[in-house]
PDB file of C-alpha atoms in Angstrom:
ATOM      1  CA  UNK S 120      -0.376-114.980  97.548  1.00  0.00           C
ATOM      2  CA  UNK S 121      -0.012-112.643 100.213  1.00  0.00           C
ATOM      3  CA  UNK S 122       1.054-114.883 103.097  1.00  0.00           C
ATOM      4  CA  UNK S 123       3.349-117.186 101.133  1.00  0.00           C
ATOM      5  CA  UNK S 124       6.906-118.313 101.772  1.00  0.00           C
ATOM      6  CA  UNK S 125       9.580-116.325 100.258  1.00  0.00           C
ATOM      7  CA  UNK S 126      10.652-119.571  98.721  1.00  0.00           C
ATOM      8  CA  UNK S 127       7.087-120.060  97.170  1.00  0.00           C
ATOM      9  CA  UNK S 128       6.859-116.043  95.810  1.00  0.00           C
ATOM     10  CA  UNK S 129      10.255-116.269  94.007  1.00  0.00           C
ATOM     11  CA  UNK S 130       9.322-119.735  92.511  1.00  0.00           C
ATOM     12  CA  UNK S 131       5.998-117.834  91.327  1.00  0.00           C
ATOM     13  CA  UNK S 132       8.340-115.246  89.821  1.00  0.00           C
ATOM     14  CA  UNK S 133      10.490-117.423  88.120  1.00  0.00           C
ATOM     15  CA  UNK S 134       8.709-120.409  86.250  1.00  0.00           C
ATOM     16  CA  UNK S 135       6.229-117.694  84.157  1.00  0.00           C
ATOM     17  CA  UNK S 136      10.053-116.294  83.025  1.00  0.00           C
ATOM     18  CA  UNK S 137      11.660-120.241  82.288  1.00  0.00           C
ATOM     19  CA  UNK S 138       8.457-120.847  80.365  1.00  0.00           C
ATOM     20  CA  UNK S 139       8.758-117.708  78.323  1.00  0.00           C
ATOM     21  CA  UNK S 140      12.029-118.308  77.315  1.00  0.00           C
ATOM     22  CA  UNK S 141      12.011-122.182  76.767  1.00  0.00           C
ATOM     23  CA  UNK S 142       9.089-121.501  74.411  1.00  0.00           C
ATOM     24  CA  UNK S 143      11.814-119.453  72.683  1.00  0.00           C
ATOM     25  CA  UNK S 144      14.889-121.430  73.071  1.00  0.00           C
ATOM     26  CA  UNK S 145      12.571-124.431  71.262  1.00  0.00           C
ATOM     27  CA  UNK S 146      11.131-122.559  68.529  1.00  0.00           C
ATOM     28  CA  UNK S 147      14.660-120.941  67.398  1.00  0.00           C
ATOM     29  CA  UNK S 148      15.854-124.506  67.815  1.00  0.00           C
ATOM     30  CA  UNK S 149      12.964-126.488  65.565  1.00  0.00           C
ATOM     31  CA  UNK S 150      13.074-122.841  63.104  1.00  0.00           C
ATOM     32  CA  UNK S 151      16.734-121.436  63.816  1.00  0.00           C
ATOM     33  CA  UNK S 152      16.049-119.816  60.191  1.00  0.00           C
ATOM     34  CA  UNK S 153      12.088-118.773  60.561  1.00  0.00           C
ATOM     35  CA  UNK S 154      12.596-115.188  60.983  1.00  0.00           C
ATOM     36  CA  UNK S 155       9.559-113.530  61.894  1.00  0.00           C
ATOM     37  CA  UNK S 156       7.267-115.921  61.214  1.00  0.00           C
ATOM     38  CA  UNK S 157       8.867-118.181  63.585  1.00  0.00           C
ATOM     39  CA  UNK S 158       8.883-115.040  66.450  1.00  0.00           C
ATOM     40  CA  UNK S 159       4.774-115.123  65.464  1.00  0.00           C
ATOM     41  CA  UNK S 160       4.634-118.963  66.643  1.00  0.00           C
ATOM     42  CA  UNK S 161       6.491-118.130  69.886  1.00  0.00           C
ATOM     43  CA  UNK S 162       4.870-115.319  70.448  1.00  0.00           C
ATOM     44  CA  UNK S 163       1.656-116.868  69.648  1.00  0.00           C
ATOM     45  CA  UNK S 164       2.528-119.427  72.203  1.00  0.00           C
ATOM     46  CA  UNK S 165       3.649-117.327  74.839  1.00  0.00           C
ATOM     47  CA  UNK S 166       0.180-115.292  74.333  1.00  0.00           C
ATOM     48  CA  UNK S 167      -1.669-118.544  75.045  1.00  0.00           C
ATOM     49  CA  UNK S 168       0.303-119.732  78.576  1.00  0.00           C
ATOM     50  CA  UNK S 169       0.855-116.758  80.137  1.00  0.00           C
ATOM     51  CA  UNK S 170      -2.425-115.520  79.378  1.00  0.00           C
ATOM     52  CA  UNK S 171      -4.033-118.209  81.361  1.00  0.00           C
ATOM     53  CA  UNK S 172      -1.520-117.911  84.026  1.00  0.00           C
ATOM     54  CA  UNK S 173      -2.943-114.036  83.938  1.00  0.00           C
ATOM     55  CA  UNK S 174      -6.446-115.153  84.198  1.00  0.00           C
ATOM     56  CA  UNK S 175      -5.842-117.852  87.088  1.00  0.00           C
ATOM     57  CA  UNK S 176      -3.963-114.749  88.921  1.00  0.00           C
ATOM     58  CA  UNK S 177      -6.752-112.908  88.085  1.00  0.00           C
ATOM     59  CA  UNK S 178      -9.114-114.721  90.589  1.00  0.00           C
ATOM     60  CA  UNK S 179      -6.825-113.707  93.314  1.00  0.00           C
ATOM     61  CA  UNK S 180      -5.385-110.627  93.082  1.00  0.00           C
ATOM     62  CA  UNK S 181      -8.150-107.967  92.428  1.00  0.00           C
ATOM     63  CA  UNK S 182      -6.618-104.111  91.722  1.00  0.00           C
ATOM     64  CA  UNK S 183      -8.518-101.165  91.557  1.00  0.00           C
ATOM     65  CA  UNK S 184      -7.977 -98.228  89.058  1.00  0.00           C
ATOM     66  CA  UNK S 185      -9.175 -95.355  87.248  1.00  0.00           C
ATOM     67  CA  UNK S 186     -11.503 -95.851  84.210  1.00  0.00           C
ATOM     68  CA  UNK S 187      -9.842 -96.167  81.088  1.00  0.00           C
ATOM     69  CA  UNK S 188     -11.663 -93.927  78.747  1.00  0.00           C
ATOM     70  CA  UNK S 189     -11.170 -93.431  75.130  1.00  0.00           C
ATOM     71  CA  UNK S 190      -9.589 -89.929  75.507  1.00  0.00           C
ATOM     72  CA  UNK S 191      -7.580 -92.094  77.704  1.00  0.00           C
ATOM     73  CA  UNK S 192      -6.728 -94.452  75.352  1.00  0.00           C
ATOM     74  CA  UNK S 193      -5.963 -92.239  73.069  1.00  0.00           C
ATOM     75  CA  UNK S 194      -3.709 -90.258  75.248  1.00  0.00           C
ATOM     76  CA  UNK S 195      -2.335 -93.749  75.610  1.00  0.00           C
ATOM     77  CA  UNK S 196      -1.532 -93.587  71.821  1.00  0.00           C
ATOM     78  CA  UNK S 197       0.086 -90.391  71.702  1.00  0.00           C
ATOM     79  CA  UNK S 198       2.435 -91.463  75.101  1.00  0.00           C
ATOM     80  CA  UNK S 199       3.487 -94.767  73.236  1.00  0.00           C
ATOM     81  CA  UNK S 200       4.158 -92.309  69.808  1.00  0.00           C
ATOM     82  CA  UNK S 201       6.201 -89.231  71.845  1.00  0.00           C
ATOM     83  CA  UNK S 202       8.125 -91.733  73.694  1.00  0.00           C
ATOM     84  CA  UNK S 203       9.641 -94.200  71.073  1.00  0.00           C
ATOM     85  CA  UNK S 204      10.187 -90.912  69.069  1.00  0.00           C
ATOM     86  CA  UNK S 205      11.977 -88.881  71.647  1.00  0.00           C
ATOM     87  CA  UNK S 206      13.778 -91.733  73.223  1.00  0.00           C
ATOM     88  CA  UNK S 207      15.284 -93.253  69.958  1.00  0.00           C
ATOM     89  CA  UNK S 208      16.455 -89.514  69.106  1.00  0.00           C
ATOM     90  CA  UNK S 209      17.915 -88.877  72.331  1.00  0.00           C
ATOM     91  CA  UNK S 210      20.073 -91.984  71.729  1.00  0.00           C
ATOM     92  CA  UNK S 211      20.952 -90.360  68.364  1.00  0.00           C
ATOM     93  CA  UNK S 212      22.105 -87.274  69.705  1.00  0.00           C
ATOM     94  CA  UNK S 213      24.096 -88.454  72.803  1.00  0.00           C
ATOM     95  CA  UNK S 214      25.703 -90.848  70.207  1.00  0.00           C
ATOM     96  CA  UNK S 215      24.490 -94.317  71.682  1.00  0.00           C
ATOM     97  CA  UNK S 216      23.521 -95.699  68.754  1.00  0.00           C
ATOM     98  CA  UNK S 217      26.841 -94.924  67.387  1.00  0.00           C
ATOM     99  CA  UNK S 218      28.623 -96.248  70.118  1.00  0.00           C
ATOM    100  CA  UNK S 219      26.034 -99.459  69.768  1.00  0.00           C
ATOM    101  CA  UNK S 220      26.111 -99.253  65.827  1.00  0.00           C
ATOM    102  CA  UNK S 221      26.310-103.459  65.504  1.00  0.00           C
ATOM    103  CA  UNK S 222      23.866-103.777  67.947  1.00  0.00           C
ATOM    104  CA  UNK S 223      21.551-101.347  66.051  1.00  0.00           C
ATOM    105  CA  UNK S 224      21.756-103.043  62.816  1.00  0.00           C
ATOM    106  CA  UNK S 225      21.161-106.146  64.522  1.00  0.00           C
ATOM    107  CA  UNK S 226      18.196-104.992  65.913  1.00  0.00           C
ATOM    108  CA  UNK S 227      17.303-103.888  62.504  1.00  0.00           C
ATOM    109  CA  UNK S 228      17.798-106.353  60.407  1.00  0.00           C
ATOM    110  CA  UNK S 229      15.712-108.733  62.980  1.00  0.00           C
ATOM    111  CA  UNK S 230      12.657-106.804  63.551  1.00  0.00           C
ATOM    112  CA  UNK S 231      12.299-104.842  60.572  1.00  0.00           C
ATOM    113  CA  UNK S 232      13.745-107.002  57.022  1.00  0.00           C
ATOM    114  CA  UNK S 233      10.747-108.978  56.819  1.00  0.00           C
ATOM    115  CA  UNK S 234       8.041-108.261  55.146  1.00  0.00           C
ATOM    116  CA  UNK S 235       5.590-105.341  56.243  1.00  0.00           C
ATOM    117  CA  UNK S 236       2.585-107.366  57.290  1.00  0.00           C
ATOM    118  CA  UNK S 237       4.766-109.755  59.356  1.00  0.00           C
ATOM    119  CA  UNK S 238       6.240-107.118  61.551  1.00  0.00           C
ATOM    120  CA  UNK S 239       2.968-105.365  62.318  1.00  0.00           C
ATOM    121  CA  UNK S 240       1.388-108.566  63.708  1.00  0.00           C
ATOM    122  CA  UNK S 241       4.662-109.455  65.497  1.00  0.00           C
ATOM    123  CA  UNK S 242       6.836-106.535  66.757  1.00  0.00           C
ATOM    124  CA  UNK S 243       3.636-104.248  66.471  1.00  0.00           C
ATOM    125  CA  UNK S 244       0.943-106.773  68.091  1.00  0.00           C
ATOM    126  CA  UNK S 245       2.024-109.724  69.260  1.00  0.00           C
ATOM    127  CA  UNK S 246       4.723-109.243  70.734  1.00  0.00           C
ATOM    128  CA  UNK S 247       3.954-106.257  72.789  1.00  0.00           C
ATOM    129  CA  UNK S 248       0.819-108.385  74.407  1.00  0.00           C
ATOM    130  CA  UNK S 249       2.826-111.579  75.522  1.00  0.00           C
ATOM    131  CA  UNK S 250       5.554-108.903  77.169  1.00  0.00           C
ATOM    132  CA  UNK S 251       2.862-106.990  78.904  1.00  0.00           C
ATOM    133  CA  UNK S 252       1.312-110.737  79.828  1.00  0.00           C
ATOM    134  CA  UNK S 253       4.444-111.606  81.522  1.00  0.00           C
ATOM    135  CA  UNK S 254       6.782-108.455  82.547  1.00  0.00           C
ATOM    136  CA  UNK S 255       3.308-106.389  83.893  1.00  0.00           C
ATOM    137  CA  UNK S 256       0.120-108.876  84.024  1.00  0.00           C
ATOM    138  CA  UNK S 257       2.202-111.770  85.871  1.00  0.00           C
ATOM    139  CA  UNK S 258       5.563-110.935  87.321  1.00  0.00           C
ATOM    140  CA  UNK S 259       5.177-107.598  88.485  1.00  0.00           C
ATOM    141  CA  UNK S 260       1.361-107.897  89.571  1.00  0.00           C
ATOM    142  CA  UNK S 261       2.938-110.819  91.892  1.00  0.00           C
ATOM    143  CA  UNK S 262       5.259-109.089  92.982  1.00  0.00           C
ATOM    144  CA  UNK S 263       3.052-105.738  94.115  1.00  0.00           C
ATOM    145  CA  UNK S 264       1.195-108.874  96.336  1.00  0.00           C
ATOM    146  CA  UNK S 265       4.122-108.204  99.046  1.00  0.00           C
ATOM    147  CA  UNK S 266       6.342-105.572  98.126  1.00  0.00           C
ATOM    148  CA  UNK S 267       5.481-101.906  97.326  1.00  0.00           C
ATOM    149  CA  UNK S 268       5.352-100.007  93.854  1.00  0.00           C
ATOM    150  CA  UNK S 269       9.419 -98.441  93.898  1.00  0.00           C
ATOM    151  CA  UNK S 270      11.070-102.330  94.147  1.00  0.00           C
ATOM    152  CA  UNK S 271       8.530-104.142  92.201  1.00  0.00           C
ATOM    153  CA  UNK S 272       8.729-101.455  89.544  1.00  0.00           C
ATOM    154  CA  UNK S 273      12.483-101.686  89.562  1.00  0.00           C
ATOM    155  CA  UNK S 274      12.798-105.659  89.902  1.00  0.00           C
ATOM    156  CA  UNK S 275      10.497-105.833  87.030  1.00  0.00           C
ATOM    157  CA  UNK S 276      12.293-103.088  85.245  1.00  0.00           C
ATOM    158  CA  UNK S 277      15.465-105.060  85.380  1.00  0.00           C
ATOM    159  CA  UNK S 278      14.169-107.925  83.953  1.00  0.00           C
ATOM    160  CA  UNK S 279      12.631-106.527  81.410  1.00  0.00           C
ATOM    161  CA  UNK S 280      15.735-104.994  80.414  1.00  0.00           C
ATOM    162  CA  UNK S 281      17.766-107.520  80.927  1.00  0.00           C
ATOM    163  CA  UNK S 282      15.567-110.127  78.448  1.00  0.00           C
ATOM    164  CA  UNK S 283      16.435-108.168  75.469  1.00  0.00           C
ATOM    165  CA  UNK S 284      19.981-108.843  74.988  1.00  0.00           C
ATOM    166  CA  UNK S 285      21.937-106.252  74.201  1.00  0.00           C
ATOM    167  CA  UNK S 286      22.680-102.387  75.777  1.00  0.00           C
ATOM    168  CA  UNK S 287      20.591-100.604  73.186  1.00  0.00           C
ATOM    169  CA  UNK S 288      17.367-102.102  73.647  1.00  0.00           C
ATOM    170  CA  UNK S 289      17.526-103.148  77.388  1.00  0.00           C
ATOM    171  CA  UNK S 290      17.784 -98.997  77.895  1.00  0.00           C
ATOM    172  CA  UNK S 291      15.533 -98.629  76.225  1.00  0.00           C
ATOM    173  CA  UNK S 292      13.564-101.300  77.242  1.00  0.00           C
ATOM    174  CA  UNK S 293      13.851 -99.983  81.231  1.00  0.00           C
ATOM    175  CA  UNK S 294      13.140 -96.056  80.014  1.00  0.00           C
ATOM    176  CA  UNK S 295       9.433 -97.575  78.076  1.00  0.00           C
ATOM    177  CA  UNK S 296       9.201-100.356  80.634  1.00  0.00           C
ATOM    178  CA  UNK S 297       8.941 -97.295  83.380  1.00  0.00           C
ATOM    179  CA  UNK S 298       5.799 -95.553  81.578  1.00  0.00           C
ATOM    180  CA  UNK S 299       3.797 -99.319  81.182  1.00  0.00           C
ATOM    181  CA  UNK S 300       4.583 -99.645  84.802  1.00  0.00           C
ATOM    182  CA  UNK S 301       2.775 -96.343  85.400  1.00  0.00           C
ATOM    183  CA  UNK S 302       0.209 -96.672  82.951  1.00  0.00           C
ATOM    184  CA  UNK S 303      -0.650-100.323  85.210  1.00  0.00           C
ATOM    185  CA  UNK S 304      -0.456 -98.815  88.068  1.00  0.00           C
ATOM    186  CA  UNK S 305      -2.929 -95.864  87.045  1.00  0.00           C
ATOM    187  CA  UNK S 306      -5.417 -98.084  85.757  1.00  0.00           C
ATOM    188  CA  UNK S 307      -5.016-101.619  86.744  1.00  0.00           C
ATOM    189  CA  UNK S 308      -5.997-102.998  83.609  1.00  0.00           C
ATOM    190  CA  UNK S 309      -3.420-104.737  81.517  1.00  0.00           C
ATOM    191  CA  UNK S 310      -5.321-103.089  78.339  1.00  0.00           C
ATOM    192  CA  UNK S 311      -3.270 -99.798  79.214  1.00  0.00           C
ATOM    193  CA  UNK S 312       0.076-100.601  79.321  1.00  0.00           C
ATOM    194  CA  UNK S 313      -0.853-103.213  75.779  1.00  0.00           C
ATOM    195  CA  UNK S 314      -1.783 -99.856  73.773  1.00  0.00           C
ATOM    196  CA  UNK S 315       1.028 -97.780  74.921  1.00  0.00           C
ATOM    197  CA  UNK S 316       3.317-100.491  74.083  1.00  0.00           C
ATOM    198  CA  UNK S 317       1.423-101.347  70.653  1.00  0.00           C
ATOM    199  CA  UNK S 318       1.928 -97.838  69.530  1.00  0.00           C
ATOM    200  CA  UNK S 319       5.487 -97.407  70.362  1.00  0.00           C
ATOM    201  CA  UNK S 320       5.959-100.445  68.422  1.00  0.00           C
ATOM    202  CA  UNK S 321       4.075 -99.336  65.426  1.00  0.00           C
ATOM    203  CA  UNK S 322       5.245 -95.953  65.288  1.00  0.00           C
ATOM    204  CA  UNK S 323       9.010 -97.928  65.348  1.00  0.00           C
ATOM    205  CA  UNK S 324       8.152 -99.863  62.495  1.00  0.00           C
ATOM    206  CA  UNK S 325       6.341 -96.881  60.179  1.00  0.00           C
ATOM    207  CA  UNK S 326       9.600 -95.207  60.893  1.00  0.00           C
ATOM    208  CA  UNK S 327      11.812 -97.480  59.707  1.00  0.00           C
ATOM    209  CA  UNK S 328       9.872 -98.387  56.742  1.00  0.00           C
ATOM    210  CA  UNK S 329       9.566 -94.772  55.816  1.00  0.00           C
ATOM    211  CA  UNK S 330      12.532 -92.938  54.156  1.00  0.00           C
ATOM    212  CA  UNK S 331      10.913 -89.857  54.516  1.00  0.00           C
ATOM    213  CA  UNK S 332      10.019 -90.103  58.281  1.00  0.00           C
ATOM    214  CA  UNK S 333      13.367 -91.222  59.085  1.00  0.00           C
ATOM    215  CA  UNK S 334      15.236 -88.618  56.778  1.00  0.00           C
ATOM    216  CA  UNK S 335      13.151 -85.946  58.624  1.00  0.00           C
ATOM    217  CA  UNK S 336      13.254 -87.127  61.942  1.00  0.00           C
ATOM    218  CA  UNK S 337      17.488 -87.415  61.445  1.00  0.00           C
ATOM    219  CA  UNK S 338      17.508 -83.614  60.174  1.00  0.00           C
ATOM    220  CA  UNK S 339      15.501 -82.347  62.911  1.00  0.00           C
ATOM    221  CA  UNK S 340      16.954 -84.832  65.517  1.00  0.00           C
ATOM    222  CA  UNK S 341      16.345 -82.078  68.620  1.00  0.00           C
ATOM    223  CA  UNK S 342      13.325 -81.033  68.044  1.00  0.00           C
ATOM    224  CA  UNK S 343      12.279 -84.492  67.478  1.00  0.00           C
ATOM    225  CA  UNK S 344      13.761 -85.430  71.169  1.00  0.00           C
ATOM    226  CA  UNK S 345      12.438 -82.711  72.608  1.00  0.00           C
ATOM    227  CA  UNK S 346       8.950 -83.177  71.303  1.00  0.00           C
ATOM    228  CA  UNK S 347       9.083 -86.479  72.017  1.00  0.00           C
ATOM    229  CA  UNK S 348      10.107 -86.553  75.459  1.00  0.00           C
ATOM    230  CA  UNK S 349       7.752 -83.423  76.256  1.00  0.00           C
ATOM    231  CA  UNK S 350       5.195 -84.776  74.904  1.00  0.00           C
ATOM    232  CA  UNK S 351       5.728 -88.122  76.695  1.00  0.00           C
ATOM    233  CA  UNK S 352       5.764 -85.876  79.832  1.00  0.00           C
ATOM    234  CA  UNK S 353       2.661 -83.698  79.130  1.00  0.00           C
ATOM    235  CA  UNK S 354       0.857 -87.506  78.654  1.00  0.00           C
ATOM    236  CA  UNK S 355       1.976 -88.417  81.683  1.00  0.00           C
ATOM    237  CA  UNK S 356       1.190 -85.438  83.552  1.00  0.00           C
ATOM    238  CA  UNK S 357      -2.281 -85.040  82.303  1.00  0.00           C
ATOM    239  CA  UNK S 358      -3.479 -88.500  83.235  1.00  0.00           C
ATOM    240  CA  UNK S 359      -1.906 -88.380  86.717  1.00  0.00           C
ATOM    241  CA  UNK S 360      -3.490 -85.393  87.401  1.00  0.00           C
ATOM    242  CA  UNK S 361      -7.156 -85.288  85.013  1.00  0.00           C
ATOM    243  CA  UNK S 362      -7.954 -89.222  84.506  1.00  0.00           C
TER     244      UNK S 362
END
């Protein structure tokens, strides 16, 4: 892929993206009413075609990376956990989600109405692994086959961001998009950046599901942030420097 036409690398970059969002566009269209169970069969599909345009990419671009261990997997865990925390209460506090209140509720009332078991095999698992599929496994492990990590981290950044529709989740989208870059780069194995993103979804959904949590994590909003986001950092720090 190195040596190909500019013409040929942005048509590589684009189709996996039409695909991903036809697949969409056709199952809202044949289940414009499905809810989540309709996001599972798109997801679902998605899962199946990108992952064997991963594995045919796989024969020809070969990274190396650190080992991922468990106590790096479950450093993994507690990244994913700190970051969705602290990131969601620093919105809180600076009054985003205020400013963004429809878009909140929107978000809400798509992700998390349905029922429990539905949203922990979609927004907690499924999903997470068709993003990582397409946004790290295809489109930004093409582009790192001719451009460095800053623009292929920020290319891919934006359209992550930009695929999720509204200010308040294509922040936040970029700010979690940043550490599953990293957590690629670190270990070249798509497996990393899938259980940081599985946990920050998970931890999303107990949250909203749980009175308590939420009640708690609203009264102690900045000690919530700050744990969060230090505890993202510490993560961070650690396996950069230890794994």
């Amino acid at each position: 892929m190195r040596y190909q036409p500019l013409s040929r690398r942005l048509i590589n970059l684009i189709y996996p993206l039409v695909i991903y969002m036809a697949i969409g566009m056709a199952v809202l269209g044949i289940y414009p009413n499905g809810g989540l169970m309709a996001n599972l069969i798109e997801k679902v599909s998605c899962i199946i075609i990108m992952g064997i345009l991963f594995y045919k990419d796989s024969k020809q671009i070969r990274w190396e990376g650190k080992k991922l261990s468990l106590y790096s997997v479950i450093i993994m865990i507690i990244i994913g956990i700190c970051a969705c925390i602290g990131v969601n209460m620093l919105f809180e506090l600076t009054g985003l989600k205020t400013i963004r209140e429809e878009d909140a509720k929107n978000v809400a009332k798509a992700l998390y109405s349905d029922k429990l078991w539905l949203q922990i095999l979609v927004v907690g698992i499924a999903a997470p692994v068709a993003e990582e599929l397409l946004f790290r496994g295809i489109l930004y492990r093409r582009m790192r086959t001719w451009l460095s990590v800053g623009p292929s981290a920020l290319a891919a950044l934006l359209i992550f961001a930009a695929v999720h529709g509204n200010l308040l989740q294509a922040l936040y989208a970029f700010i979690l998009g940043a550490l599953l870059v990293w957590a690629y780069e670190r270990f070249a194995k798509l497996t990393a950046p899938i259980i940081l993103h599985v946990s920050a979804n998970l931890i999303s959904i107990i949250v909203q599901q749980s009175t308590w949590l939420s009640s708690y994590l609203q009264t102690y909003a900045v000690a919530a942030c700050i744990i969060g986001l230090a505890g993202t950092a510490a993560g961070v720090v650690y396996i950069t420097v230890h794994e």
